[in-house]
Short mmCIF file of C-alpha atoms (C1' of nucleotides) in Angstrom, two decimals:
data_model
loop_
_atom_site.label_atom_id
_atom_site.label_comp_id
_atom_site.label_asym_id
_atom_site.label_seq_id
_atom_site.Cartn_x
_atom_site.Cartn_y
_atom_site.Cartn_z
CA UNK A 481 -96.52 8.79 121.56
CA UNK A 482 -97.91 6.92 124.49
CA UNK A 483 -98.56 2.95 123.98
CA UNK A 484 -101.55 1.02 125.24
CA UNK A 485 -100.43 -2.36 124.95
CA UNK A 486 -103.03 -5.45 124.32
CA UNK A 487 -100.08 -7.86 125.04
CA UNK A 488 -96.45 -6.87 125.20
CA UNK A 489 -95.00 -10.26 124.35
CA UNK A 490 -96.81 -10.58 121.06
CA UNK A 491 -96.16 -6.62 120.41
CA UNK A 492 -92.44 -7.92 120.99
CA UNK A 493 -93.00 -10.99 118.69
CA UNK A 494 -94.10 -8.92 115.58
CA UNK A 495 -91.28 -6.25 116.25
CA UNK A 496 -88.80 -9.24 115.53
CA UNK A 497 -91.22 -10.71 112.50
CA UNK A 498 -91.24 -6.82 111.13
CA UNK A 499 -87.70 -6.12 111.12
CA UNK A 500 -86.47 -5.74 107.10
CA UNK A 501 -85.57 -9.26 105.36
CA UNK A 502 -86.13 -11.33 108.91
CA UNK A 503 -89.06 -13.64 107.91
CA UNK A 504 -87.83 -14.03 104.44
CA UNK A 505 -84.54 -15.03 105.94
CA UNK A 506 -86.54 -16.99 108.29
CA UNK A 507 -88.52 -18.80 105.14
CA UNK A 508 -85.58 -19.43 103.21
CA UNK A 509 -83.95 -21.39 106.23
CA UNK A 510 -87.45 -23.49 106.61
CA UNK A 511 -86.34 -26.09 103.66
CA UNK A 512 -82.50 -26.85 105.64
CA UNK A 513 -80.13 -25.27 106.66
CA UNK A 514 -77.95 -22.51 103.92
CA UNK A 515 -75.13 -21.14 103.64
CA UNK A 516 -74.25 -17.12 104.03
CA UNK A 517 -73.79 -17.31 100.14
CA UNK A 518 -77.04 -19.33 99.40
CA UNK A 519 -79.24 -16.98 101.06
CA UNK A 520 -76.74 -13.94 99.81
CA UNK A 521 -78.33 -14.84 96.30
CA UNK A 522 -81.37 -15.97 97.10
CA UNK A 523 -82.29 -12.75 98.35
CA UNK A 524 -82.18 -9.17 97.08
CA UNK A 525 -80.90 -8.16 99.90
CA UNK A 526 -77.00 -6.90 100.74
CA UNK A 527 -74.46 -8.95 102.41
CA UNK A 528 -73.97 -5.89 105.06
CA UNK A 529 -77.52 -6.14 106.04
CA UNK A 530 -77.95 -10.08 106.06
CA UNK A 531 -74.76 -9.97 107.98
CA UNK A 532 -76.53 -7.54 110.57
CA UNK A 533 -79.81 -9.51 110.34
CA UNK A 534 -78.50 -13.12 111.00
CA UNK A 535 -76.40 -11.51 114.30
CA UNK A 536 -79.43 -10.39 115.29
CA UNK A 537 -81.62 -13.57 114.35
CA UNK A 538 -78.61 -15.39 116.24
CA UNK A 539 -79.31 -13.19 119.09
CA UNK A 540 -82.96 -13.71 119.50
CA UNK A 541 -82.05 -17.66 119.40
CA UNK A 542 -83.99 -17.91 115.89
CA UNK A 543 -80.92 -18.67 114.42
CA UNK A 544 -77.78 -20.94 114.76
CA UNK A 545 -74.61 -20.28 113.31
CA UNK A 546 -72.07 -23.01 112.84
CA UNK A 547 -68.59 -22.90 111.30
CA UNK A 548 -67.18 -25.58 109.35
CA UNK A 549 -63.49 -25.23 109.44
CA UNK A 550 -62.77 -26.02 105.83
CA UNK A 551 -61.19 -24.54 102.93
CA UNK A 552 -62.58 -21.97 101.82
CA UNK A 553 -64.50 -21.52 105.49
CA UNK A 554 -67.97 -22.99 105.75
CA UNK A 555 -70.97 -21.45 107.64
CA UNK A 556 -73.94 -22.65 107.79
CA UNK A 557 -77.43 -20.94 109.60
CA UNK A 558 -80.39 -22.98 110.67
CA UNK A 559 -82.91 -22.55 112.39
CA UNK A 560 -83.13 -23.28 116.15
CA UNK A 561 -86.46 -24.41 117.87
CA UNK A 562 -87.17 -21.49 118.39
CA UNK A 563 -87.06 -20.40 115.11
CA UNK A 564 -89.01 -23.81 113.39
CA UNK A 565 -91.74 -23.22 115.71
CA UNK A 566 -92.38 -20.05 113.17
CA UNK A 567 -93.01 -22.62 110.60
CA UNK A 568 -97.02 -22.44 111.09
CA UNK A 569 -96.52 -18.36 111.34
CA UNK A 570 -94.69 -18.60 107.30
CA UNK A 571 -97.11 -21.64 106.26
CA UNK A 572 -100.06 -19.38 106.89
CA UNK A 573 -98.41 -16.03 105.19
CA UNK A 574 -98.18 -18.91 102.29
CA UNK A 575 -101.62 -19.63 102.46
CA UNK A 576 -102.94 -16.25 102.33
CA UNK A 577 -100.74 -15.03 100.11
CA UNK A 578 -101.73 -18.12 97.84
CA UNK A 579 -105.26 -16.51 98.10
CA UNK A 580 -104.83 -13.07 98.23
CA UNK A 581 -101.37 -11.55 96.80
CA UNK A 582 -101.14 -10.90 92.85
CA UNK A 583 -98.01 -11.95 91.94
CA UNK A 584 -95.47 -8.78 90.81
CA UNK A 585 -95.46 -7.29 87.27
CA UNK A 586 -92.76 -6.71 86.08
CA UNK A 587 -91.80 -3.44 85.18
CA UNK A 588 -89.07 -2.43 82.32
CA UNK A 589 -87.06 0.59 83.03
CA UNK B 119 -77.83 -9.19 94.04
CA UNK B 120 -79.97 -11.71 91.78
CA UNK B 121 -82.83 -13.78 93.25
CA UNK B 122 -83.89 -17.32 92.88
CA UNK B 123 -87.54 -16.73 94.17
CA UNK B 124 -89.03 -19.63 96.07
CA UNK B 125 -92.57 -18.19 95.39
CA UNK B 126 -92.91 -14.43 94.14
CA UNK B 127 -96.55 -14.29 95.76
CA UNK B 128 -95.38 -15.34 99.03
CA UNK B 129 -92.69 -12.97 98.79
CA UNK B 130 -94.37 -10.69 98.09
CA UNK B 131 -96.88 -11.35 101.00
CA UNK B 132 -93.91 -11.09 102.99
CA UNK B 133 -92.48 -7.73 101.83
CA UNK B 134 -96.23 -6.30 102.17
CA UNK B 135 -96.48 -7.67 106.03
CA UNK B 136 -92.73 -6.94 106.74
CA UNK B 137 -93.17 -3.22 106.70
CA UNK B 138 -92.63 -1.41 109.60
CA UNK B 139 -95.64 -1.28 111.56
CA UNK B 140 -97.64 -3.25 109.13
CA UNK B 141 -98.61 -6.30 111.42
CA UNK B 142 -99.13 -4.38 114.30
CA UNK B 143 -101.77 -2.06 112.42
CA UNK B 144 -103.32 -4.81 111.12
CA UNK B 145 -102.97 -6.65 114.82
CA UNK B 146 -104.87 -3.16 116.35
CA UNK B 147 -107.88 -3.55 113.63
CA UNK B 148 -108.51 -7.00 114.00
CA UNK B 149 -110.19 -6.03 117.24
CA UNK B 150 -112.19 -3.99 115.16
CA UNK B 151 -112.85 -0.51 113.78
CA UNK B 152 -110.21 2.10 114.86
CA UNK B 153 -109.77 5.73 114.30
CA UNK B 154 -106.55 7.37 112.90
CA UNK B 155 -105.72 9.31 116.91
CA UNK B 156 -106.54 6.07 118.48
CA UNK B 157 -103.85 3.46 116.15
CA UNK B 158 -101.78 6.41 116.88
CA UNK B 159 -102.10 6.54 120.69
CA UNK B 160 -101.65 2.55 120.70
CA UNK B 161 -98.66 2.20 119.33
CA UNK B 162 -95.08 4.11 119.13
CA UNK B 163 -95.56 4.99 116.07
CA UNK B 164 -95.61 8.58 114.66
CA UNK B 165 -98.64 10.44 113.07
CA UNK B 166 -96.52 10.89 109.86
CA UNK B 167 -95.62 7.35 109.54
CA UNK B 168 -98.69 6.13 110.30
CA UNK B 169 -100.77 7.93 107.23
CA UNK B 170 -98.43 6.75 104.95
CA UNK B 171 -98.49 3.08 106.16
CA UNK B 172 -102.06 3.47 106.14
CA UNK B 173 -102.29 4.64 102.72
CA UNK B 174 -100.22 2.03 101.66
CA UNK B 175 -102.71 -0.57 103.68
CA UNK B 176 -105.35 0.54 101.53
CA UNK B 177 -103.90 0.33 98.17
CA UNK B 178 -103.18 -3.64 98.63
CA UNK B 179 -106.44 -3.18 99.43
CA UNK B 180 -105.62 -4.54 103.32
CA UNK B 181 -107.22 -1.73 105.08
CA UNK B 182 -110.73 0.94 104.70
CA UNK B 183 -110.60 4.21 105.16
CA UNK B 184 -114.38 5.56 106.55
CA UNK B 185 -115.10 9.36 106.14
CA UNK B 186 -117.77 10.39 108.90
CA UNK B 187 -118.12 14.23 108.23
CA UNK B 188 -118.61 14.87 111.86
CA UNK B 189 -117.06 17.61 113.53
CA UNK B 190 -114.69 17.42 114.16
CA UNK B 191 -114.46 15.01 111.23
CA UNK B 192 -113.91 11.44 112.19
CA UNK B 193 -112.51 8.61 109.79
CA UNK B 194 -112.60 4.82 111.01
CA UNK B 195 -110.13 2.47 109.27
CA UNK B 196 -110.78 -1.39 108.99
CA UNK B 197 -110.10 -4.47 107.87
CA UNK B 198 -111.40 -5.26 104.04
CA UNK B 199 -111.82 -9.30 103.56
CA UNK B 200 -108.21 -9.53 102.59
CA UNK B 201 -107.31 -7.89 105.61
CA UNK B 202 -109.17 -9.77 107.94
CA UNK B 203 -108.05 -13.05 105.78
CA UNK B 204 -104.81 -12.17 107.62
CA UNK B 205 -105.93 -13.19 111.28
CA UNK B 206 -104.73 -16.53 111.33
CA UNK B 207 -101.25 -15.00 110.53
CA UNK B 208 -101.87 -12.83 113.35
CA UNK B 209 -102.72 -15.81 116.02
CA UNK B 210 -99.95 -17.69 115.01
CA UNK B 211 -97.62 -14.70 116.09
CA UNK B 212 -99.38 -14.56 119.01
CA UNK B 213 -99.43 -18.33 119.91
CA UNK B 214 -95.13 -18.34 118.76
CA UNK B 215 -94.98 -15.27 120.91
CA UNK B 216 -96.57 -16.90 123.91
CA UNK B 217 -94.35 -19.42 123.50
CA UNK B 218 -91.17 -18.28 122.73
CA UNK B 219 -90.80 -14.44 123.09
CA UNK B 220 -89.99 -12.84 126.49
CA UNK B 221 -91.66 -10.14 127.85
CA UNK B 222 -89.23 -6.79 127.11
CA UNK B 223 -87.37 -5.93 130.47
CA UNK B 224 -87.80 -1.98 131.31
CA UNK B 225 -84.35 -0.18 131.44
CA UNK B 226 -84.07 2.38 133.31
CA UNK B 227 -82.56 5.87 131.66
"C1'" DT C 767 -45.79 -16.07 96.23
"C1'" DT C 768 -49.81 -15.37 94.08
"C1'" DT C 769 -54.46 -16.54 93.32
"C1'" DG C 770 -59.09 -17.74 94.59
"C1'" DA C 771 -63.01 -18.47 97.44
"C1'" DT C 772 -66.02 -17.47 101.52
"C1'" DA C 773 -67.61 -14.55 104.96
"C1'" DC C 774 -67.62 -10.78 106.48
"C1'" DT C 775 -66.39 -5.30 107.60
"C1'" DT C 776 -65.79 -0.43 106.50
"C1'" DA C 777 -66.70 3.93 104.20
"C1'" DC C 778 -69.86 6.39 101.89
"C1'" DT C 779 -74.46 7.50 99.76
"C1'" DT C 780 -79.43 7.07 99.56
"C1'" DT C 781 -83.76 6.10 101.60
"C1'" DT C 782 -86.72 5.76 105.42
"C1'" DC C 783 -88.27 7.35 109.70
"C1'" DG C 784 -89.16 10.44 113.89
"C1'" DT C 785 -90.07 15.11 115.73
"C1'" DA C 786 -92.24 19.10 115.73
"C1'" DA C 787 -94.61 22.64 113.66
"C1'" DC C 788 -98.15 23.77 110.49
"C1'" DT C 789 -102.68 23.31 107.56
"C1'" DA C 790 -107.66 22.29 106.48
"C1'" DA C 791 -112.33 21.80 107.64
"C1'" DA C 792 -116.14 22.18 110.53
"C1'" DT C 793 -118.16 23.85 114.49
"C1'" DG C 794 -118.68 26.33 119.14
"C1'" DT C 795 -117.94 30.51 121.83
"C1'" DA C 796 -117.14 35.61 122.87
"C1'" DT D 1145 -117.29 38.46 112.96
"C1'" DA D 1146 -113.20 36.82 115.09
"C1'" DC D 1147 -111.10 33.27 117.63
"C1'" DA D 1148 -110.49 28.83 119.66
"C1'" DT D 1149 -111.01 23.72 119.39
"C1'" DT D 1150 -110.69 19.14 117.51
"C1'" DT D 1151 -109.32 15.57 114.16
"C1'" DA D 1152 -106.64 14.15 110.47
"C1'" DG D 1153 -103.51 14.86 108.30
"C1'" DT D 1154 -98.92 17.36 105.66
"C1'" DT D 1155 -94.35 19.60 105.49
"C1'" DA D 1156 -89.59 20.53 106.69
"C1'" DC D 1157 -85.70 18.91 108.58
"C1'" DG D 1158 -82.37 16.08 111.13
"C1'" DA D 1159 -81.34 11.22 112.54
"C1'" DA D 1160 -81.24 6.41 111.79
"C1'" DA D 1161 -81.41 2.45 108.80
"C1'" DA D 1162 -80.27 0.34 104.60
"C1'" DG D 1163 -77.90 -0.11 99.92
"C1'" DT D 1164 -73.37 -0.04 97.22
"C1'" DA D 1165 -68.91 -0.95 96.54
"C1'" DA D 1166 -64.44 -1.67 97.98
"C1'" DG D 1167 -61.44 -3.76 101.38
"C1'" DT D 1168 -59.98 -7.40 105.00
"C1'" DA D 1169 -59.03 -12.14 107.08
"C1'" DT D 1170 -58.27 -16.85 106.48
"C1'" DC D 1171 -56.80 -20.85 104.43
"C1'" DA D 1172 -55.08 -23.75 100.87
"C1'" DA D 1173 -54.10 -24.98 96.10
"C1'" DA D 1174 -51.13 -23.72 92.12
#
DNA sequence: TTTGATACTTACTTTTCGTAACTAAATGTA
DNA sequence: TACATTTAGTTACGAAAAGTAAGTATCAAA
């Protein structure tokens, strides 16, 4: 499995975007910033793996994580610079998925 | 693990691009034309995977699959309108990754 | 002292993925 | 005719990633 590369940095870029649940996490943090909970509930995804993800997130600098020392603990992720200059990346998955994505039947089991 | 869905279509959208390997298929055929070996060569993904992502491509109806019966045999996959409807997705991973992502440092074994 | 809430973590199972070997079809070569 | 070659897969199997469910840490109110 040898790699021609057209440009390693964007390659890099979509590796991040492609990783399970990241731009949906990513979405969900466009309208403010949420707490673990919010997005816990938001999304079918499981608190393991969004715990994973946002580490991850945190460690690309996509995502900040702040702690609000109350009772029960706050935390609240938002999105860096970094990660609101993906905002025209998401607003143009909108667009075309506005245009070109039936939405999901669904199915009884 | 119940959902309150912003937008199932852009969700949707979303799961279909967040696939492994999805985006950067779709990144490869926006230059055009591409047979199965040389998708395969480009990228570090395997043969298996690849077919099935493919297959999976073509029944959103993202990606064509082109029979030429050669010999050997050659089959071209491209972009249908939806798929190519996807570009500006594309360029504004590629602008955000110009931007913001840094170029993968080799490590040594 | 117990309960309750949030934000995880751990243990275990299921699904997805990678590797490598194999198949199918069509032709070229000995 | 038999055998090799090439492309585009498929299959079998082990490894890695992800889902499920239960447990932990922290703090504070009851």
């Amino acid at each position: 499995m040898e790699q021609i590369t057209l440009c390693p940095r964007v390659e890099k870029g979509i590796q991040i975007l492609s990783k399970r649940w990241a731009i949906l996490v990513i979405y969900r943090l466009l309208s403010g910033p949420q707490r673990f909970c919010t997005i816990e509930a938001a999304l079918p995804i499981s608190g393991r793996l969004l715990s994973e993800r946002l580490k991850e997130l945190e460690q690309e600098g996509i995502v900040n994580r702040k702690v609000y020392p109350e009772t029960p603990v706050r935390i609240e992720y938002s999105l860096t610079e970094k990660g609101r200059a993906l905002e025209p990346v998401v607003r143009e998955i909108e667009s075309w998925s506005s245009a070109w994505v039936l939405p999901e039947e669904k199915v009884e089991a």
